[in-house]
Every structure is written in structure tokens, then in C-alpha cells.
């Protein structure tokens, strides 16, 4: 596949490369994405991550979340995550900007991970903002609803729901990185979620290149320099193996 060879060459020639990842990079670890036919939207509807729906009926979310959280805890990174960690070790990847909340890039060994949509590993009271660790959350979730020990507000995992704003400092850091990088590897994202979807164009405006790895077409295909249509685990592993030999 000439795209794989060309992608490895772009990586070898780059000085400031970053990656932007989405739910598709984690499906091979057993975590469903949102928009695939067997994804979370098809199974549970759009409301599962909508902040207004959550406010109306938090119990519906926590019924699902208690199952997902114990699954997430035991999930392992796959070859796609490991390939990006390897690139960082080789000194060829400055950071991973991720829309995922699953902690799998960190488990694979990446040191600089910008979590645009937060993490399931901590939680905050929606009323008084008291912070809770993951161990606390697991304990609180044994009840009907996780309630704050200070004010009895609802304790919500620190993941960004649709309708909420992104943590500003994280997005600003991502913008700075994307605007000063000469290459961005976009893997496993439909690029339908704003503002993460804007990040690759920031690199393009810096005269940077885009490598896109995804199973299905995206709105960025026309703008990308290289499109690798396929499975993120297989494609990223092959690209990094070739890049290492160069
Ligand atoms: P998305 O569901 O919109 O898109 C996923 C894309 O990945 C799709 O285009 C799909 O065709 C592709 N894909 C799925 N499996 C793949 C594979 N093995 N190889 C290659 N491509 C594959 O996800 P998104 O773009 O990340 O945006 C939606 C939101 O999903 C994000 O806000 C994120 O927070 C949230 N999300 C995260 C997780 C997670 O943390 N693992 C899981 C579900 C949803």
C-alpha cells in the first residue's frame, strides 16, 4: 500500500508531529464508538451524552455508566495506541490530542496526552464542584445516584457531554500545538464533533501535512495529504514499523 510508505516518509521528515484521535482507535480494545452501525448511539440513542438529558434523568446515565466504567477500567490498549506510544518514544510525536475519555493512550505509554473531552478517572459535584477520585466515584456509584458528601449535589464524571464547553486550557494548548506542527496524524475519528474537528485545519494553515487513518470516509478526506482507509490498529502499526526502519 503506497499510502503506508508515504505516511512513514512524512513522519520521518517531520520535526513537530502530533496526533488527533477519536473513538475509532479504541474499538479494537472493545470500546464501541458513537457513530458506527454497532456504536453507542445506535444502541442507546443520542441522549446518553447530552447534558440536558443528563440533568433531566441522571439515573438513566448512571445505569449505563456503572457497566461502562468497570469495563473501561479493565480495557487494554491495542496496536494502534501502542504504535502512537512507540512514535513518541522514537522522538517523532510531540503529543496526542484525544477526544477519548478512556485513558488508553496513557496506558500504552504516551506521556503527553491532551484530553479534550475529559476523563472517566475523576468526577466533580455539579453543585459545589468538590472533586472526587476514581476510587471515590466507584464507591459513590454503589448507591442509587452518586451524591456529593458535602452538599448532596450529583457527582458527575469529568467527561464533557454534548452541550458543555471544553476545558479552555486544554483546548488552548491543543490549538497552539496544532498551529505550530508540521504534521498531524488523525486516527479513528468521524470528525463530526466540534471544535475537535477544527484541529487538523490549524496544522494545514501552518503548511503542515495531514495523514488520515479511518475505516470510513470523513469530511477531511479532501483536505488530507494521505488517506489510509482501514483499521487503525493495523494501519498505524504498519506505518510506525516502516518509519522506525528509516
Ligand atoms: P465517532 O464515533 O464519531 O467516529 C468514529 C470513527 O472511527 C468512525 O468514522 C468509524 O468509521 C471509525 N472507526 C471505528 N472503528 C475503527 C477502527 N477500528 N479503525 C478505523 N476506523 C474506525 O467518534 P469521534 O470522532 O471520536 O467523536 C465522537 C465522540 O466520541 C468524542 O467526543 C468522544 O469523546 C466520544 N467517545 C469516546 C469513546 C472512548 O473514549 N473510547 C468511546 C465512544 C465515544
Coordinates of C-alpha atoms and ligand atoms in Angstrom, one line a residue:
X1 CA 0.0 0.0 0.0
X2 CA 1.8 3.1 -1.2
X3 CA -0.2 5.3 1.3
X4 CA 1.6 3.5 4.2
X5 CA 5.0 4.1 2.7
X6 CA 4.2 7.7 2.0
X7 CA 2.9 8.2 5.5
X8 CA 6.0 6.7 7.0
X9 CA 8.1 9.0 4.9
X10 CA 6.1 12.1 6.0
X11 CA 6.7 11.1 9.6
X12 CA 10.4 10.6 9.1
X13 CA 10.7 14.0 7.5
X14 CA 8.6 15.8 10.1
X15 CA 10.0 17.8 13.0
X16 CA 6.9 18.6 15.0
X17 CA 4.3 15.9 14.6
X18 CA 1.1 15.4 16.7
X19 CA -1.8 13.0 16.6
X20 CA -5.6 13.6 17.0
X21 CA -7.5 10.5 17.9
X22 CA -11.2 9.6 18.3
X23 CA -13.3 6.7 19.5
X24 CA -12.4 4.6 16.4
X25 CA -8.9 4.0 17.7
X26 CA -10.4 2.2 20.8
X27 CA -12.9 0.0 19.1
X28 CA -10.3 -2.8 18.8
X29 CA -9.9 -2.6 22.6
X30 CA -13.6 -3.5 22.8
X31 CA -15.0 0.0 23.5
X32 CA -17.7 0.9 21.0
X33 CA -17.6 4.3 19.2
X34 CA -20.5 6.6 18.8
X35 CA -21.4 6.6 15.1
X36 CA -20.6 3.2 13.7
X37 CA -23.6 0.9 13.0
X38 CA -22.9 -1.0 16.2
X39 CA -21.9 2.2 18.1
X40 CA -23.3 3.7 21.3
X41 CA -25.7 6.0 19.5
X42 CA -27.4 3.1 17.7
X43 CA -27.7 1.1 20.9
X44 CA -28.7 3.9 23.4
X45 CA -29.7 6.9 21.4
X46 CA -28.2 10.4 21.3
X47 CA -29.2 11.4 24.8
X48 CA -26.6 9.3 26.6
X49 CA -24.1 12.1 26.4
X50 CA -26.4 15.1 26.2
X51 CA -26.1 17.4 29.3
X52 CA -29.8 18.4 29.2
X53 CA -30.9 14.8 29.1
X54 CA -28.5 14.1 32.0
X55 CA -29.9 16.9 34.1
X56 CA -33.4 15.6 33.5
X57 CA -32.7 12.0 34.2
X58 CA -29.2 11.3 35.7
X59 CA -30.2 7.8 36.8
X60 CA -30.5 6.6 33.1
X61 CA -26.9 7.7 32.5
X62 CA -25.6 6.1 35.7
X63 CA -27.3 2.8 35.0
X64 CA -25.3 2.6 31.8
X65 CA -22.2 4.3 33.2
X66 CA -21.7 1.8 36.1
X67 CA -21.4 -1.0 33.5
X68 CA -19.1 1.0 31.2
X69 CA -16.9 2.2 33.9
X70 CA -16.0 -1.2 35.2
X71 CA -15.4 -2.3 31.6
X72 CA -13.2 0.7 30.9
X73 CA -11.0 0.0 33.9
X74 CA -10.1 -3.4 32.6
X75 CA -9.6 -2.4 29.0
X76 CA -6.2 -2.7 27.4
X77 CA -4.6 -0.5 24.7
X78 CA -4.4 -2.1 21.3
X79 CA -1.8 -2.0 18.5
X80 CA -3.0 1.5 17.4
X81 CA -2.4 3.0 20.8
X82 CA 0.9 1.2 21.1
X83 CA 2.1 2.5 17.7
X84 CA 1.5 6.1 18.8
X85 CA 3.3 5.5 22.0
X86 CA 6.2 4.0 20.1
X87 CA 6.3 7.1 17.9
X88 CA 6.6 9.3 21.0
X89 CA 9.4 7.1 22.3
X90 CA 11.2 7.5 18.9
X91 CA 11.0 11.2 19.3
X92 CA 8.7 11.5 16.4
X93 CA 5.4 12.5 18.1
X94 CA 5.1 15.5 20.4
X95 CA 1.7 14.9 21.8
X96 CA -1.6 13.0 21.4
X97 CA -4.7 15.2 21.4
X98 CA -7.6 12.8 22.0
X99 CA -11.4 13.1 22.1
X100 CA -11.4 9.8 24.1
X101 CA -12.0 9.6 27.8
X102 CA -10.7 6.0 28.1
X103 CA -7.1 6.6 29.3
X104 CA -5.8 4.1 26.8
X105 CA -3.1 6.4 25.3
X106 CA -1.7 6.8 28.8
X107 CA -1.9 3.0 29.4
X108 CA 0.0 2.5 26.2
X109 CA 2.8 4.8 27.4
X110 CA 2.2 8.2 25.8
X111 CA 3.3 10.9 28.2
X112 CA 1.7 14.0 26.7
X113 CA -2.0 13.4 26.2
X114 CA -4.4 16.2 25.9
X115 CA -7.9 15.0 26.8
X116 CA -10.3 17.4 25.0
X117 CA -13.4 15.6 26.4
X118 CA -12.1 14.9 29.8
X119 CA -11.6 11.5 31.6
X120 CA -13.7 8.9 33.4
X121 CA -11.0 8.7 36.1
X122 CA -12.2 11.6 38.2
X123 CA -15.6 13.3 38.9
X124 CA -16.9 16.6 40.3
X125 CA -20.0 17.7 42.2
X126 CA -22.2 19.6 39.8
X127 CA -23.3 21.9 42.6
X128 CA -20.2 22.7 44.8
X129 CA -17.5 21.4 42.4
X130 CA -15.9 19.2 45.1
X131 CA -13.5 16.8 43.3
X132 CA -13.7 13.0 43.7
X133 CA -11.1 10.4 42.7
X134 CA -11.9 7.3 40.7
X135 CA -11.9 5.2 43.9
X136 CA -14.4 7.6 45.5
X137 CA -16.6 7.5 42.4
X138 CA -16.8 3.7 42.4
X139 CA -17.8 3.8 46.0
X140 CA -20.4 6.5 45.4
X141 CA -21.9 4.7 42.4
X142 CA -22.8 1.8 44.6
X143 CA -25.8 3.9 45.7
X144 CA -28.9 4.8 43.6
X145 CA -27.2 8.0 42.4
X146 CA -23.6 9.3 43.3
X147 CA -24.3 12.2 45.6
X148 CA -21.8 14.7 47.0
X149 CA -20.7 14.1 50.5
X150 CA -20.6 17.9 51.2
X151 CA -23.8 19.2 49.6
X152 CA -25.7 16.2 48.2
X153 CA -25.3 17.5 44.6
X154 CA -24.9 15.0 41.8
X155 CA -21.4 13.8 41.3
X156 CA -20.8 13.6 37.5
X157 CA -17.7 12.0 35.9
X158 CA -15.3 14.6 34.4
X159 CA -16.3 13.8 30.9
X160 CA -17.6 16.5 28.6
X161 CA -21.2 16.0 27.5
X162 CA -22.7 17.5 24.4
X163 CA -23.9 21.0 25.4
X164 CA -20.9 21.5 27.7
X165 CA -17.8 23.6 27.0
X166 CA -14.4 22.1 26.7
X167 CA -11.8 22.7 29.4
X168 CA -10.4 26.0 28.0
X169 CA -6.8 25.4 29.0
X170 CA -6.7 22.0 27.3
X171 CA -8.2 23.3 24.1
X172 CA -5.9 26.3 24.0
X173 CA -2.9 24.0 24.4
X174 CA -4.2 21.8 21.6
X175 CA -4.7 24.9 19.3
X176 CA -1.2 26.1 20.0
X177 CA 0.3 22.7 19.2
X178 CA -1.8 22.2 16.1
X179 CA -1.0 25.6 14.8
X180 CA 2.8 25.0 15.2
X181 CA 3.0 21.4 14.0
X182 CA 4.2 20.3 10.6
X183 CA 2.3 17.0 10.6
X184 CA -0.9 15.7 12.2
X185 CA -2.0 12.1 12.2
X186 CA -5.7 11.8 12.6
X187 CA -6.9 8.4 13.6
X188 CA -10.3 6.9 14.3
X189 CA -12.5 10.0 14.2
X190 CA -15.5 10.8 12.2
X191 CA -14.5 14.5 12.7
X192 CA -18.1 15.4 13.3
X193 CA -17.6 16.8 16.8
X194 CA -16.8 20.5 17.0
X195 CA -14.3 22.0 17.9
X196 CA -12.0 18.9 17.8
X197 CA -12.9 18.7 14.1
X198 CA -11.2 22.1 13.5
X199 CA -7.8 20.9 14.8
X200 CA -6.4 19.3 11.6
X201 CA -7.1 22.5 9.6
X202 CA -5.0 24.5 12.1
X203 CA -2.0 22.4 11.2
X204 CA -2.8 22.7 7.5
X205 CA -2.8 26.5 7.9
X206 CA 0.8 26.2 9.3
X207 CA 1.7 24.5 6.0
X208 CA 1.6 21.2 7.8
X209 CA 0.5 17.8 6.4
X210 CA -2.4 15.6 7.3
X211 CA -2.3 11.8 7.5
X212 CA -5.8 10.4 7.9
X213 CA -6.4 6.9 9.1
X214 CA -10.1 5.8 9.3
X215 CA -12.3 2.9 8.3
X216 CA -14.9 5.1 6.6
X217 CA -14.9 8.4 4.7
X218 CA -14.7 11.7 6.7
X219 CA -15.3 15.4 5.8
X220 CA -11.5 15.9 5.9
X221 CA -10.6 13.3 3.2
X222 CA -10.3 16.0 0.5
X223 CA -8.0 18.2 2.6
X224 CA -5.8 15.3 3.8
X225 CA -2.4 14.7 2.1
X226 CA -2.6 10.9 2.7
X227 CA -5.8 9.0 3.4
X228 CA -5.3 5.4 4.7
X229 CA -8.7 3.7 4.6
X230 CA -8.5 0.8 7.1
X231 CA -8.3 -0.4 10.6
X232 CA -6.3 2.0 12.9
X233 CA -4.5 -0.9 14.7
X234 CA -3.3 -2.5 11.5
X235 CA -2.5 0.7 9.6
X236 CA -0.8 2.6 12.4
X237 CA 1.3 -0.4 13.3
X238 CA 2.5 -0.8 9.7
X239 CA 3.2 2.9 9.3
X240 CA 5.3 3.0 12.5
X241 CA 7.2 -0.2 11.7
X242 CA 8.2 1.4 8.4
X243 CA 9.0 4.8 10.0
X244 CA 11.3 3.0 12.5
X245 CA 13.3 1.4 9.7
X246 CA 14.0 4.8 8.1
Ligands
LIG1 P1 -17.2 8.7 16.2 O1 -18.0 7.6 16.7 O2 -18.0 9.9 15.7 O3 -16.3 8.2 14.9 C1 -15.5 7.1 15.0 C2 -14.9 6.9 13.6 O4 -14.0 5.8 13.7 C3 -15.9 6.5 12.5 O5 -15.7 7.2 11.4 C4 -15.6 5.0 12.3 O6 -15.8 4.6 11.0 C5 -14.2 4.9 12.7 N1 -13.7 3.6 13.2 C6 -14.3 2.8 14.1 N2 -13.5 1.8 14.4 C7 -12.4 1.9 13.7 C8 -11.3 1.1 13.5 N3 -11.0 0.0 14.3 N4 -10.3 1.5 12.6 C9 -10.5 2.7 11.9 N5 -11.6 3.4 12.0 C10 -12.5 3.0 12.9 O7 -16.1 9.2 17.2 P2 -15.3 10.5 17.4 O8 -15.0 11.1 16.1 O9 -14.2 10.3 18.4 O10 -16.3 11.6 18.1 C11 -17.3 11.3 18.9 C12 -17.1 11.3 20.4 O11 -17.0 10.0 20.9 C13 -16.0 12.0 21.0 O12 -16.4 13.2 21.6 C14 -15.5 11.1 22.2 O13 -15.5 11.8 23.4 C15 -16.6 10.1 22.2 N6 -16.4 8.7 22.6 C16 -15.2 8.2 23.1 C17 -15.0 6.9 23.4 C18 -13.7 6.5 24.1 O14 -13.2 7.2 25.0 N7 -13.2 5.3 23.7 C19 -16.0 6.0 23.0 C20 -17.2 6.4 22.4 C21 -17.3 7.8 22.2

